[in-house]
Short mmCIF file of C-alpha atoms in Angstrom, two decimals:
data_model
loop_
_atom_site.label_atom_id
_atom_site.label_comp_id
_atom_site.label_asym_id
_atom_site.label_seq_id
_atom_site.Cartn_x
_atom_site.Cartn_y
_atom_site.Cartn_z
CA UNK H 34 129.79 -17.86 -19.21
CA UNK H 35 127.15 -17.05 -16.70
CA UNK H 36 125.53 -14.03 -16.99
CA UNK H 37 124.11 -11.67 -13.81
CA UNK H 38 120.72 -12.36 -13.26
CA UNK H 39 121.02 -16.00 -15.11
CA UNK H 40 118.65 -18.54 -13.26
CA UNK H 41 121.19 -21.68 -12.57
CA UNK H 42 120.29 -25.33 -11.52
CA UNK H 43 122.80 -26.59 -9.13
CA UNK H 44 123.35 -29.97 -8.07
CA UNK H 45 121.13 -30.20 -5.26
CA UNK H 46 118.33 -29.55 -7.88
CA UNK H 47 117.77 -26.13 -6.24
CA UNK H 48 117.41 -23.05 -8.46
CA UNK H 49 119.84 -19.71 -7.91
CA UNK H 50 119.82 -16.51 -9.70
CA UNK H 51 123.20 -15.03 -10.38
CA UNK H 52 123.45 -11.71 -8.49
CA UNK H 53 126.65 -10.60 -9.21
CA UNK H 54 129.78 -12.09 -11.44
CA UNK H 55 133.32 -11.00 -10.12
CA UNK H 56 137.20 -11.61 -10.88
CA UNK H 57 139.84 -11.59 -8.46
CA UNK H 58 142.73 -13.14 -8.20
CA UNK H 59 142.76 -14.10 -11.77
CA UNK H 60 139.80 -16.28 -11.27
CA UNK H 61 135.95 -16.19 -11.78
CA UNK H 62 133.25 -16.02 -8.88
CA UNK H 63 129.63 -15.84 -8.64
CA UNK H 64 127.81 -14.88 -6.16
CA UNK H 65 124.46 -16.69 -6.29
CA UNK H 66 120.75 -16.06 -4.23
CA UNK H 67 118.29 -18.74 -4.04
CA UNK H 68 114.70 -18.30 -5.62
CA UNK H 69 113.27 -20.04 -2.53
CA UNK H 70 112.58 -19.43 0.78
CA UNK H 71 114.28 -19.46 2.86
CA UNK H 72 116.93 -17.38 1.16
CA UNK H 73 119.98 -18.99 0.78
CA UNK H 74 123.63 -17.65 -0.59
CA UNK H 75 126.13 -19.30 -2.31
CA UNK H 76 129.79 -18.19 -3.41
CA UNK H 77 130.93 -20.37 -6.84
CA UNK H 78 134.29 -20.49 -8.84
CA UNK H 79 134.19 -21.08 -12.24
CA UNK H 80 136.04 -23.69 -13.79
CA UNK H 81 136.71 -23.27 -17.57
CA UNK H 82 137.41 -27.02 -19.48
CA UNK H 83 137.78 -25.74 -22.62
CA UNK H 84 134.09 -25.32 -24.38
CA UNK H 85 132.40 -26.28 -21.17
CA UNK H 86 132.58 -25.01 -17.56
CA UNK H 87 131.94 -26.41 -13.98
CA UNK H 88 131.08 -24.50 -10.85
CA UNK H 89 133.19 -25.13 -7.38
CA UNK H 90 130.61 -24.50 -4.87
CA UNK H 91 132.88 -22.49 -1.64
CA UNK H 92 132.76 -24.11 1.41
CA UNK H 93 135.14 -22.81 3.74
CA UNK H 94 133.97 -20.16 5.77
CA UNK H 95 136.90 -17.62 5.58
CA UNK H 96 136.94 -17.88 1.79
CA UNK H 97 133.11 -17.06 1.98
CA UNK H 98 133.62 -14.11 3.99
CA UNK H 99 136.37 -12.83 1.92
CA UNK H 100 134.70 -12.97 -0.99
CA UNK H 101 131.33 -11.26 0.38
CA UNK H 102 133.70 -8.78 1.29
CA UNK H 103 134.93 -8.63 -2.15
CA UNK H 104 131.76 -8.31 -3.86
CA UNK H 105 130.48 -5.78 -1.12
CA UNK H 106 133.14 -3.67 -2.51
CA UNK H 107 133.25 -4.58 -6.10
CA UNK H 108 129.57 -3.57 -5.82
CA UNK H 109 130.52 0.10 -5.04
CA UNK H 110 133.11 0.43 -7.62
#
């Protein structure tokens, strides 16, 4: 599982660090910053295949804003 503050290669060969790790709705996100400017944020799902895992890089913009909103408060907890 990754860890907050692991450093993760996606594909697009660009480096994130793993600010903050969150379950809702019985699944998995991440909430990941680049390590290069300029900044850029992505929201992942985790996808467990047994022994290995895959990340499901979020897209859609509502999801995205949803789940911002869920770490912003997660955060606070």
């Amino acid at each position: 599982m990754i860890e907050q503050g692991e450093l993760i290669t996606l594909d697009n060969q660009k480096e994130y660090i793993c600010f903050q790790v969150m379950k809702a709705d019985g699944e998995t996100y991440l909430y990941l910053l680049s390590n290069f400017k300029p900044l850029e944020i992505r929201f992942a799902r985790v996808i467990s295949l047994g022994d290995s895992m895959e990340l499901e890089i979020i897209n859609d913009q509502k999801q995205k804003q949803k789940l911002l909103t869920l770490f912003q408060m997660d955060g606070k907890a």
